mmCIF file of C-alpha atoms in Angstrom:
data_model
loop_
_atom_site.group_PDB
_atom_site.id
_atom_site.type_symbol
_atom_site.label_atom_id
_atom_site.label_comp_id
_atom_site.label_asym_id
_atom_site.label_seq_id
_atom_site.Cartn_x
_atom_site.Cartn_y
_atom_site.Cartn_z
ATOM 1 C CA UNK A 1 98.731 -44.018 -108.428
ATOM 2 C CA UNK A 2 96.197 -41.022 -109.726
ATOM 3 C CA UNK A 3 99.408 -38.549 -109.176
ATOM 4 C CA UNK A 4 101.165 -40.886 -111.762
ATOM 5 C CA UNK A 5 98.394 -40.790 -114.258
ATOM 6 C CA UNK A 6 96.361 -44.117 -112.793
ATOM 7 C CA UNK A 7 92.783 -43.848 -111.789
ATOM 8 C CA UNK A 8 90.765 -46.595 -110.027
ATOM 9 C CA UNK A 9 87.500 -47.997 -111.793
ATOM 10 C CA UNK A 10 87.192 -50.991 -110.169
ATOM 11 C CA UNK A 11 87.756 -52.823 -106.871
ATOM 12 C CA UNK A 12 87.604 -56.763 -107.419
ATOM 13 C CA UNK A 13 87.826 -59.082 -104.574
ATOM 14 C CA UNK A 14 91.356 -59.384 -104.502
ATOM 15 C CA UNK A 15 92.606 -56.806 -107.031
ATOM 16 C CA UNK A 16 92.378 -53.042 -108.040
ATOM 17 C CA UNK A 17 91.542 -51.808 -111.395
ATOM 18 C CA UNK A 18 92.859 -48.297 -113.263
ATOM 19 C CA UNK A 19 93.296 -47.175 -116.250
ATOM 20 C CA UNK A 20 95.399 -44.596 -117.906
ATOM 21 C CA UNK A 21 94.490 -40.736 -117.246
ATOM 22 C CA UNK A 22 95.515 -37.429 -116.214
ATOM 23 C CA UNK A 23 97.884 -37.231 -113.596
ATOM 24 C CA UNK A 24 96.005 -35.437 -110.729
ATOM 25 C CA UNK A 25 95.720 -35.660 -106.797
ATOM 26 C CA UNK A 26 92.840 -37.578 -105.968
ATOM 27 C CA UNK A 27 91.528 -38.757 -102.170
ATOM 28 C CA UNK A 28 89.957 -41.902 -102.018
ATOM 29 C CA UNK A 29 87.251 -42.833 -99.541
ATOM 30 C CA UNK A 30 84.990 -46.114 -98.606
ATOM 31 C CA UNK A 31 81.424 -46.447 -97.262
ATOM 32 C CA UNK A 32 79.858 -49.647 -96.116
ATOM 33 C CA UNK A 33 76.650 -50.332 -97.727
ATOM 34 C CA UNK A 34 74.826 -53.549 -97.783
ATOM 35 C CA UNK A 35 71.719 -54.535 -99.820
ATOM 36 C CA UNK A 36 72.466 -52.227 -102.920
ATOM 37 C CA UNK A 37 70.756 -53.650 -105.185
ATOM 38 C CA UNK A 38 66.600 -53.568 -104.751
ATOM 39 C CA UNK A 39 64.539 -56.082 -107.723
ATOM 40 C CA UNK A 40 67.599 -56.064 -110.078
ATOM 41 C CA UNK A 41 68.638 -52.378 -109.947
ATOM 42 C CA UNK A 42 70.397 -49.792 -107.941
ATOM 43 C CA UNK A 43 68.356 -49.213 -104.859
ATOM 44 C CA UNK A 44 67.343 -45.594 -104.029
ATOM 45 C CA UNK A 45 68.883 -45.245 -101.105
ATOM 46 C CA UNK A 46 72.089 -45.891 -102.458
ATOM 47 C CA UNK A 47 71.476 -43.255 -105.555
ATOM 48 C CA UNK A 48 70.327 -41.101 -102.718
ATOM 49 C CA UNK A 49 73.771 -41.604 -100.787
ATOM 50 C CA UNK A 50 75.675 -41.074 -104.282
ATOM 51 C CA UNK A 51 73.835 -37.560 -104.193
ATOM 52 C CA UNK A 52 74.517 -36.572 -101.101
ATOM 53 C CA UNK A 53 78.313 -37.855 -101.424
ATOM 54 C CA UNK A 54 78.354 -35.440 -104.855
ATOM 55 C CA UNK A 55 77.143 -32.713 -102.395
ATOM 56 C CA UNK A 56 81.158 -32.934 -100.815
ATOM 57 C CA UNK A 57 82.869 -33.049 -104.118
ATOM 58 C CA UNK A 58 82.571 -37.070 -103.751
ATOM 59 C CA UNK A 59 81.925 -39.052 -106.985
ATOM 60 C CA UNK A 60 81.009 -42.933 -106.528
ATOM 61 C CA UNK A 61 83.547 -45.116 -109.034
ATOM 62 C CA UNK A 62 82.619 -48.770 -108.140
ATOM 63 C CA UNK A 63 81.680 -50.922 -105.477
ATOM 64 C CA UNK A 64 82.005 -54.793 -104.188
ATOM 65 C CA UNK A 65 80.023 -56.593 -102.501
ATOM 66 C CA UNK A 66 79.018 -54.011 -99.564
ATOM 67 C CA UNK A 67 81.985 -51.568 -100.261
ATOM 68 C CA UNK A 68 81.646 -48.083 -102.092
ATOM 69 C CA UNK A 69 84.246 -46.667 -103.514
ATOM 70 C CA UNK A 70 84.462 -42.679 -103.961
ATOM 71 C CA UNK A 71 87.182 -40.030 -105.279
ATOM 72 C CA UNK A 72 87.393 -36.472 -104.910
ATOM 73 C CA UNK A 73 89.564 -34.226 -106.524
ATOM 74 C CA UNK A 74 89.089 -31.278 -104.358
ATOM 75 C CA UNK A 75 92.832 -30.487 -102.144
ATOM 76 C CA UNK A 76 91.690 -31.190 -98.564
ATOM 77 C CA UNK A 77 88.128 -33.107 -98.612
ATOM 78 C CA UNK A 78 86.024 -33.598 -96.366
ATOM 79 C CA UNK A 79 86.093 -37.701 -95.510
ATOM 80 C CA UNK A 80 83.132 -39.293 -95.828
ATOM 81 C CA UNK A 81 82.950 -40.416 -92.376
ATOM 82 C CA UNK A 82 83.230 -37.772 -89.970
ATOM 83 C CA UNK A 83 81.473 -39.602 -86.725
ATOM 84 C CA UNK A 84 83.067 -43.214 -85.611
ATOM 85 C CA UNK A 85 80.270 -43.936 -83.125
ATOM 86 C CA UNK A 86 78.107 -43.655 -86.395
ATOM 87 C CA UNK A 87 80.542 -45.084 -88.708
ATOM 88 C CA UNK A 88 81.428 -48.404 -86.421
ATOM 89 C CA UNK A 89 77.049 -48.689 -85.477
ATOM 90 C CA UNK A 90 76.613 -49.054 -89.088
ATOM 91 C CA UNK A 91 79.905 -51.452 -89.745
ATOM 92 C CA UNK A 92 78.552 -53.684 -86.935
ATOM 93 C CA UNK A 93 74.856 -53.607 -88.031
ATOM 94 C CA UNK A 94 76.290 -55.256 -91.346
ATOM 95 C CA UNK A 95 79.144 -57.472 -90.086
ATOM 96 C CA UNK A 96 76.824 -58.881 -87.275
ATOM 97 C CA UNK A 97 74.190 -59.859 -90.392
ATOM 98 C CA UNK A 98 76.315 -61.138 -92.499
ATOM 99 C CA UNK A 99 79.632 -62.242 -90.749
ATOM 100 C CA UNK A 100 79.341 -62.981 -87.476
ATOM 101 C CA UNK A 101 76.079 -65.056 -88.006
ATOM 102 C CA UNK A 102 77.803 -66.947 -90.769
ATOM 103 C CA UNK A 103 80.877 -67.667 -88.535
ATOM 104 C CA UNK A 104 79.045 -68.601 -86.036
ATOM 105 C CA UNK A 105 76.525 -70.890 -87.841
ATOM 106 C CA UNK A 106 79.927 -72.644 -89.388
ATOM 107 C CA UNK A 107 80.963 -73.610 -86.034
ATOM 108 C CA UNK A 108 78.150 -74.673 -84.852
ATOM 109 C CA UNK A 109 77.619 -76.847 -87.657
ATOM 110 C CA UNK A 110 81.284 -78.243 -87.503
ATOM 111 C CA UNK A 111 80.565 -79.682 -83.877
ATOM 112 C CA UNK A 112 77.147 -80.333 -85.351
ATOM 113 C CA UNK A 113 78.995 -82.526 -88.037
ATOM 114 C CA UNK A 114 81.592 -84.073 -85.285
ATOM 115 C CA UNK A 115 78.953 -85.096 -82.939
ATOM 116 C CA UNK A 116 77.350 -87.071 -85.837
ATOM 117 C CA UNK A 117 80.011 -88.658 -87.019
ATOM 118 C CA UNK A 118 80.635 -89.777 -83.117
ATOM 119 C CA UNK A 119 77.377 -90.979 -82.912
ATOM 120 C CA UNK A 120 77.072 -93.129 -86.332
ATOM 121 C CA UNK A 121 80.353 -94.475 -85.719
ATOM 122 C CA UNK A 122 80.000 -95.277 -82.591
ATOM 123 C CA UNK A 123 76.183 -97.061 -83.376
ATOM 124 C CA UNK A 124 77.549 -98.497 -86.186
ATOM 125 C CA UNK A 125 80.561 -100.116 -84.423
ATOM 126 C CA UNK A 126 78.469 -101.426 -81.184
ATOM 127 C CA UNK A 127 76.278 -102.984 -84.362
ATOM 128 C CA UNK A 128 79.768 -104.381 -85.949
ATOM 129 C CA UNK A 129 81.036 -106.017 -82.713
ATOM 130 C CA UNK A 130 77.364 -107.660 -81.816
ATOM 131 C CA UNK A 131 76.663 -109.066 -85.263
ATOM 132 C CA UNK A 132 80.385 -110.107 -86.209
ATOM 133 C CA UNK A 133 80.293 -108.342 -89.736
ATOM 134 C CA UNK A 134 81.272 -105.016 -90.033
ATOM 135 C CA UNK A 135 79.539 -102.323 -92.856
ATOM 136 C CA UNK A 136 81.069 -100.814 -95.308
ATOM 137 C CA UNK A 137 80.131 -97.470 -94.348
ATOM 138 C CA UNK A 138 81.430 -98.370 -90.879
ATOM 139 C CA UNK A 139 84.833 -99.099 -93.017
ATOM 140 C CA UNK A 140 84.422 -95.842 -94.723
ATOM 141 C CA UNK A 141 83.864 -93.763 -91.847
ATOM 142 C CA UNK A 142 86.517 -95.217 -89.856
ATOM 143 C CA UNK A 143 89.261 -94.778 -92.519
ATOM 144 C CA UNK A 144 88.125 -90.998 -93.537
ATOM 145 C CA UNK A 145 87.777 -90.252 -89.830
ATOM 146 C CA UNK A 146 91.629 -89.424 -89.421
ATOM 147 C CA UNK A 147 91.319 -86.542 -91.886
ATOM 148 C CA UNK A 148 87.427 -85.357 -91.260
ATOM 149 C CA UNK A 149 87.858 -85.427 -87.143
ATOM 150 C CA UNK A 150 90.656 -83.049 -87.397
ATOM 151 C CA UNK A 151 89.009 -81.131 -89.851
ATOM 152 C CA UNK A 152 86.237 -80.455 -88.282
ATOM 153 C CA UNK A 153 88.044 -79.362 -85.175
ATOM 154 C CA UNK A 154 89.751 -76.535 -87.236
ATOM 155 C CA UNK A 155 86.740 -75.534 -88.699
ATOM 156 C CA UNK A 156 85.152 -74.641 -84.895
ATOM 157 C CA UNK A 157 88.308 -73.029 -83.510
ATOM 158 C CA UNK A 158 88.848 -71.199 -86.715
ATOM 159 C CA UNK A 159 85.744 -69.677 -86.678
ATOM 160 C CA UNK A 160 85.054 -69.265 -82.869
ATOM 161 C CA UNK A 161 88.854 -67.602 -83.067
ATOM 162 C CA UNK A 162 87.941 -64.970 -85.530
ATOM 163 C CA UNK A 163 84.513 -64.133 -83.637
ATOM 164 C CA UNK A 164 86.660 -64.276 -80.814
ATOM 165 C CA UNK A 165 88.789 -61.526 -82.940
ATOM 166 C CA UNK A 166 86.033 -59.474 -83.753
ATOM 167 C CA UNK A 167 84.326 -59.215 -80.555
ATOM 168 C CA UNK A 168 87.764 -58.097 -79.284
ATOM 169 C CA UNK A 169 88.278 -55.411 -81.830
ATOM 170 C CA UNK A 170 84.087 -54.054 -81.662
ATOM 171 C CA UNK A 171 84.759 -53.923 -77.881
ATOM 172 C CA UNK A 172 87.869 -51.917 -78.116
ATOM 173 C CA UNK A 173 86.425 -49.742 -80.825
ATOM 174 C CA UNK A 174 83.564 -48.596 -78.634
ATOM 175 C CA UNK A 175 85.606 -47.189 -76.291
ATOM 176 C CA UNK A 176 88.004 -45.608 -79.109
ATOM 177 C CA UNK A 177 85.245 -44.535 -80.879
ATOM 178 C CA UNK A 178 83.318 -42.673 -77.541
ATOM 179 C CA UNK A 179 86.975 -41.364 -76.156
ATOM 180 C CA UNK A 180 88.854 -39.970 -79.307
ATOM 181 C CA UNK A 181 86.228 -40.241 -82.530
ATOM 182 C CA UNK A 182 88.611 -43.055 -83.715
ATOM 183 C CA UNK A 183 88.338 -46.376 -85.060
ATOM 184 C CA UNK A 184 91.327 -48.902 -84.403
ATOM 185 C CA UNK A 185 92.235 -51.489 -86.764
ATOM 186 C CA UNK A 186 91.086 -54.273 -86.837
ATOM 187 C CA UNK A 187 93.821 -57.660 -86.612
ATOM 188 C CA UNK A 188 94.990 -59.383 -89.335
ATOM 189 C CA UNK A 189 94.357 -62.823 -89.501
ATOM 190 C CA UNK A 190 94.473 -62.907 -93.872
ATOM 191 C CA UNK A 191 97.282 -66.098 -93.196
ATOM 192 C CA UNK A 192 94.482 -67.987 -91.442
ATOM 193 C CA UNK A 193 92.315 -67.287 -94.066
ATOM 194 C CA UNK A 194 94.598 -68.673 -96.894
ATOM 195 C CA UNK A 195 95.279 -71.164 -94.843
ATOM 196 C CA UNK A 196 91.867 -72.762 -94.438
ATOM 197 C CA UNK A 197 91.369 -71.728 -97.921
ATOM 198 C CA UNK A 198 94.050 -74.357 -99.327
ATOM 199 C CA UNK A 199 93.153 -76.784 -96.142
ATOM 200 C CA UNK A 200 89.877 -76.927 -97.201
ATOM 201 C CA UNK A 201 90.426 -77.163 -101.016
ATOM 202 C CA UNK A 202 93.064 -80.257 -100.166
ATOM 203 C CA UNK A 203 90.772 -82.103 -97.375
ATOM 204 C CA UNK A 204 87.412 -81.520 -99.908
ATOM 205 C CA UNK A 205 89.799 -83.807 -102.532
ATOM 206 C CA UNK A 206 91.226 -86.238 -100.239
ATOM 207 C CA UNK A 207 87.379 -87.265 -99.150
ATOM 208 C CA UNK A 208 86.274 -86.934 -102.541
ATOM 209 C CA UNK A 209 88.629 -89.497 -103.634
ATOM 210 C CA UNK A 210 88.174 -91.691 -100.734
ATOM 211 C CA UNK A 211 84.546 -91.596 -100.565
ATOM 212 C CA UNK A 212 84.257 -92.330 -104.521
ATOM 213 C CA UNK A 213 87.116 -95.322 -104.261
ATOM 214 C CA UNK A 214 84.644 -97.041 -101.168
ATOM 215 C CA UNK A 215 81.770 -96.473 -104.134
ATOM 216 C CA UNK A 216 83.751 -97.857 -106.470
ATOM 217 C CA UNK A 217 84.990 -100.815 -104.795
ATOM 218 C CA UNK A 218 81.329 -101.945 -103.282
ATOM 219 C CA UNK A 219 80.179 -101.476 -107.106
ATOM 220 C CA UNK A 220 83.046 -103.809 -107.994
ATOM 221 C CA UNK A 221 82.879 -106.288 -105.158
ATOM 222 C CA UNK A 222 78.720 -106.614 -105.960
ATOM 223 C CA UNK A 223 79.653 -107.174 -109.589
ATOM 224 C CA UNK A 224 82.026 -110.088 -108.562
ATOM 225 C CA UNK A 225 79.443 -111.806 -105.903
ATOM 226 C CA UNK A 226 77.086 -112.086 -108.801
ATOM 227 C CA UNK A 227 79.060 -113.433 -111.210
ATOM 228 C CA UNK D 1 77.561 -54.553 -72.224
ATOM 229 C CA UNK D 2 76.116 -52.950 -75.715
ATOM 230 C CA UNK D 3 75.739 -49.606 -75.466
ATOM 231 C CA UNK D 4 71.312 -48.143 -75.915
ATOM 232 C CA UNK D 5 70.981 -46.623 -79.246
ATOM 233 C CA UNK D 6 71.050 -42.775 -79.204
ATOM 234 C CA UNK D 7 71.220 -42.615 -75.170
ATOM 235 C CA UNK D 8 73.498 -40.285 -75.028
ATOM 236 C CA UNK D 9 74.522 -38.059 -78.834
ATOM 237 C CA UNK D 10 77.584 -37.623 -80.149
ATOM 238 C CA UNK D 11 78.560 -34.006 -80.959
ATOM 239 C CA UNK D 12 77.361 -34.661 -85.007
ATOM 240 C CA UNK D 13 74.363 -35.979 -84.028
ATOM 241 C CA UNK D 14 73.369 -32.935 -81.726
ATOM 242 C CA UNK D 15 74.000 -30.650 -84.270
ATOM 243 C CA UNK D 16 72.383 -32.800 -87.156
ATOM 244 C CA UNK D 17 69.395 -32.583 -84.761
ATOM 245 C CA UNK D 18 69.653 -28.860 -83.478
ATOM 246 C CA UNK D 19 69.768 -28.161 -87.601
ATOM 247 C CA UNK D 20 66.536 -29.864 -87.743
ATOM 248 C CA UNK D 21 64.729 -27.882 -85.584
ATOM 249 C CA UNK D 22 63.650 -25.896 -89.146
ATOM 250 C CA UNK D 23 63.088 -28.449 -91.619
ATOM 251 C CA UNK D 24 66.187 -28.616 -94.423
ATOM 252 C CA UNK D 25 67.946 -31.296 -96.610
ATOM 253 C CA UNK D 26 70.945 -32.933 -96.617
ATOM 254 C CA UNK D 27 73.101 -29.924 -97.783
ATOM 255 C CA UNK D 28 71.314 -27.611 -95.472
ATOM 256 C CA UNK D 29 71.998 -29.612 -93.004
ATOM 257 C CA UNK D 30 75.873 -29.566 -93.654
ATOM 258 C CA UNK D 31 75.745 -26.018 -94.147
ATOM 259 C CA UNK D 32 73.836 -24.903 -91.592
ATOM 260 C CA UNK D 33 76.093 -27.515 -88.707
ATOM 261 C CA UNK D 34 79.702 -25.475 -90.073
ATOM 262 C CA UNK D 35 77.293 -22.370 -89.525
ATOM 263 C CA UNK D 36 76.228 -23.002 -86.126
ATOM 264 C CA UNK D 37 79.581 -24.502 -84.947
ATOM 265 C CA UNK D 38 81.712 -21.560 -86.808
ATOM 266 C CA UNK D 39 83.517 -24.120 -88.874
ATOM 267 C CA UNK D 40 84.544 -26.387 -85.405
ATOM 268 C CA UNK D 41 82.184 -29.354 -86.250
ATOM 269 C CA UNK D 42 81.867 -30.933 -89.728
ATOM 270 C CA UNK D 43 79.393 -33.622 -90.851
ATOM 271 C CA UNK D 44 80.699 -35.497 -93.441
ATOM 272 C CA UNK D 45 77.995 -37.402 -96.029
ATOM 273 C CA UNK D 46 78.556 -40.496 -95.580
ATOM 274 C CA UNK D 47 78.064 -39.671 -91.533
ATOM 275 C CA UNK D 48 75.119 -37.614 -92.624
ATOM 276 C CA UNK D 49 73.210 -39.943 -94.443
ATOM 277 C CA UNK D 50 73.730 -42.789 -91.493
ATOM 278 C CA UNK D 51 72.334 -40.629 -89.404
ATOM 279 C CA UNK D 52 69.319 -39.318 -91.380
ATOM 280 C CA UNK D 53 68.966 -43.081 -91.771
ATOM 281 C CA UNK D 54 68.937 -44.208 -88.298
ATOM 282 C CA UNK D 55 67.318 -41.212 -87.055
ATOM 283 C CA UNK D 56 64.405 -41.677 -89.734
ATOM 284 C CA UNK D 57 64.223 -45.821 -88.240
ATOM 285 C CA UNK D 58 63.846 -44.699 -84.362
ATOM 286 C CA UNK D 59 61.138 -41.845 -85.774
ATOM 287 C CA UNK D 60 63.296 -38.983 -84.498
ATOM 288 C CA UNK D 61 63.078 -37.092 -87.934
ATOM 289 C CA UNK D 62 60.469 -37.295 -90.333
ATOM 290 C CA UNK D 63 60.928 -36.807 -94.150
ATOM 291 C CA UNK D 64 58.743 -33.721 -95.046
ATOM 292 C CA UNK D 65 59.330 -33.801 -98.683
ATOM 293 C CA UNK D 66 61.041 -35.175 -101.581
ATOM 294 C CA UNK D 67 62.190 -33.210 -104.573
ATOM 295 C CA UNK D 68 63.918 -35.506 -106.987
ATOM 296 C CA UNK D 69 67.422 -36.941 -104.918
ATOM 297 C CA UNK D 70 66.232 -34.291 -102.611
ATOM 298 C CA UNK D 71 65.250 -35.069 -99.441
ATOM 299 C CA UNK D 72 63.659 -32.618 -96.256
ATOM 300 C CA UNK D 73 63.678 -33.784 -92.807
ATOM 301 C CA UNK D 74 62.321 -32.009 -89.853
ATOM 302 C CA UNK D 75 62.648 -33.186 -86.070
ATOM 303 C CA UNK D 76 59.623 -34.994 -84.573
ATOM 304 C CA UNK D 77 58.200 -34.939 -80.543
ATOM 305 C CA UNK D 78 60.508 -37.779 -80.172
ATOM 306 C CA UNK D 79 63.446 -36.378 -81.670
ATOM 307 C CA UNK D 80 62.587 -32.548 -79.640
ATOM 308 C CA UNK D 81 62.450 -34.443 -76.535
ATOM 309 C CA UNK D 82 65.831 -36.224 -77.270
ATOM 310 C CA UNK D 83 67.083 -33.114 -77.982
ATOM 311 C CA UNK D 84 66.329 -31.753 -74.777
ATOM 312 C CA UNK D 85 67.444 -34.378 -72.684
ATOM 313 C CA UNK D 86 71.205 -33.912 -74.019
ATOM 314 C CA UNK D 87 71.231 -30.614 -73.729
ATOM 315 C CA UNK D 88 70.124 -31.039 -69.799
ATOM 316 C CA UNK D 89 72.604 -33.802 -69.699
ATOM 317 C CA UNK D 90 75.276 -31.005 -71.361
ATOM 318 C CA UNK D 91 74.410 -28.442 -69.059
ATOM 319 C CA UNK D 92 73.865 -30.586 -65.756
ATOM 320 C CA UNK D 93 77.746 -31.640 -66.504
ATOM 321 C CA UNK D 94 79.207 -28.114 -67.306
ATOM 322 C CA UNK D 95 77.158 -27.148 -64.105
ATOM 323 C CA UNK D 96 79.417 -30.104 -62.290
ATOM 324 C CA UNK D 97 82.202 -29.062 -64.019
ATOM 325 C CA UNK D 98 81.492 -25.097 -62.293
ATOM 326 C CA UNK D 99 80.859 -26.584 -58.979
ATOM 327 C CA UNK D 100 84.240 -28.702 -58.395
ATOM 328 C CA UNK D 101 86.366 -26.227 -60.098
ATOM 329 C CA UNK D 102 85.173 -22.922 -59.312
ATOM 330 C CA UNK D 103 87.646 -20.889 -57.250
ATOM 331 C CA UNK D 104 90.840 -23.106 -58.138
ATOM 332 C CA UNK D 105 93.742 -22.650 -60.605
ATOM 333 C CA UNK D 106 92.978 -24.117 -64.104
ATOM 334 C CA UNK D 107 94.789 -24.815 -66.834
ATOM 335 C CA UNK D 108 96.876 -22.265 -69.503
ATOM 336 C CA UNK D 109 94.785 -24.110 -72.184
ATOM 337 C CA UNK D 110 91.564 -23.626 -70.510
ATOM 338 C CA UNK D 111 92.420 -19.882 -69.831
ATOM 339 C CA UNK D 112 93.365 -18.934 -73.250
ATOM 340 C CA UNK D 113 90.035 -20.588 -73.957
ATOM 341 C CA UNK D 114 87.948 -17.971 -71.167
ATOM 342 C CA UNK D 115 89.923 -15.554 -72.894
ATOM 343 C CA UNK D 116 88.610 -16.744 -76.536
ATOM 344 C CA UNK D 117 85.537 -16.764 -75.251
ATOM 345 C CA UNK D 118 84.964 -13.162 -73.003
ATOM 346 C CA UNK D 119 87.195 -11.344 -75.569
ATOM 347 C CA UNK D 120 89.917 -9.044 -74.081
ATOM 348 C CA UNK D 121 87.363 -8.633 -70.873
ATOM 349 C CA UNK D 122 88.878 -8.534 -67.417
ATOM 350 C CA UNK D 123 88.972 -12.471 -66.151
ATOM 351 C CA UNK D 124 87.775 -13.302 -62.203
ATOM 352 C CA UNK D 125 90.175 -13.769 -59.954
ATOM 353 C CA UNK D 126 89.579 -17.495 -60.178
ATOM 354 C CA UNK D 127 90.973 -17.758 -63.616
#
């Protein structure tokens, strides 16, 4: 892209930014750097990795989230990241704060959220079948259950699968990293992601509407027993 | 099993901490690690400041002074003795290395390398 007069300002989530400029060779490189940002502003040790970056010919264009983005100009740079043992101790120190606890805490909290719903419905039945009269949170459980169950089920495997993935991958990089300074890649479960994404999105509005129907028809069937 | 944390160095860290013997900054450093290695072993920046980081955290290095974005490190006890005990590692393994192979045929690589290494000097029978 530089070489056809592009050059990268920004890296959003999902998208690159560039904008129109001299058409020159220019080497891109990433660092991992979490916590950037110190009270509000740009934390020292980051300015003080921007300076030492410089140092190589490196200049810092953006960032996101933990990612920095630099560009040199120079014909053959030197890369950033020279050492893999040091570059993948520093990649796990960050994904093990922020992604593998998160993944992990998301499964738990999906069997967490199963075992619940097990144990109210199955309370809330024994109560149902002793006094005659079933609840109407008993109703609403049982006919959200076919959707939430599931649900919840993908939510464990999904996320025990991709720390499954990682583990995998860290493993194999240690040895990579120790044997041939090398780094493999990592795989590529981005269809699994999308996937949940839009799984997620369409179960959160299925409940929604279910949930606020059972509301709506307690609120109605009150209304008529007074009247 | 996770592997201990600066057990045994990689070949950037060694020479990141065999440039701090003297103290120096971050460019120093650099320079001083092409210097030392003849232009075989480069520390990039990023790699640099990682380890400057984590060798700050475990008290290997110490930060001597601070001059604006610059920053002077020297090694500390802990970081000499660290040191030390790669380099006997180093040697205790070339010394292997001797032992096992000394009176056999090597390699064309690892000849050319002797060679490199003596000069033009008459090699020992053994290679």
């Amino acid at each position: 892209m530089a070489l056809q007069g592009w050059q990268l300002v920004a890296y959003h989530e999902k998208t690159l930014e560039y904008v129109a400029a001299e058409p020159q060779q220019v080497h891109y490189d990433i660092i991992f750097f979490p916590d950037y940002v110190c009270g509000g502003e740009i934390s020292p040790k980051l300015e003080y990795l921007w300076a030492m970056a410089q140092m190589d010919g490196w200049q810092h264009i953006t960032h996101n989230y933990d990612v920095q983005v630099f560009c040199n100009t120079q014909q053959n740079p030197q890369p950033l990241s020279t050492d893999a043992a040091v570059w993948l101790e520093n990649f796990h120190g960050l994904a093990s704060k922020k992604y593998v606890k998160k993944w992990r805490g998301i499964a738990i909290a999906a069997v967490a959220a199963l075992a619940v719903y097990i144990a109210v419905f199955a309370a809330l039945y024994i109560a149902a079948a002793q006094s005659g009269n079933s609840s109407l949170l008993l109703v609403m459980l049982f006919s959200t259950g076919w959707l939430f169950v599931p649900y919840m089920m993908f939510q464990a495997g999904y996320h025990l699968y991709r720390l499954t993935v990682y583990r995998k991958w860290h493993k194999c990089a240690v040895i990579s990293a120790c044997e041939d300074n090398s780094v493999p890649m990592i795989q590529n479960i981005g269809f699994l992601e999308k996937a949940n994404k839009i799984i997620s999105i369409i179960v959160f509005i299925i409940l929604i509407d279910q949930i606020s129907s059972f509301v709506l028809m307690s609120y109605w069937a009150s209304f008529f027993n007074q009247l | 099993m996770p592997r201990e944390k600066f057990k045994t160095l990689t070949e950037q860290m060694f020479y990141v901490l065999l440039a701090l013997m003297e103290e120096c900054c971050g460019m120093d450093i650099m320079e001083k690690v092409s210097q030392i290695t003849a232009g075989r072993v480069k520390v990039g920046s990023g790699t640099l400041y990682n380890l400057l980081e984590q060798f700050s955290e475990e008290g290997i290095i110490a930060e001597t002074k601070t001059e604006g974005r610059r920053r002077s490190y020297i090694l500390t006890e802990k970081g000499r003795e660290l040191l030390y005990r790669e380099y006997n590692r180093l040697v205790t393994q070339a010394a292997d290395y001797n032992r096992i192979t000394a009176g056999e045929a090597v390699y064309g690589t690892e000849k050319e390398d002797r060679k490199k290494q003596v000069g033009n000097m008459e090699l020992s029978p053994a290679y």
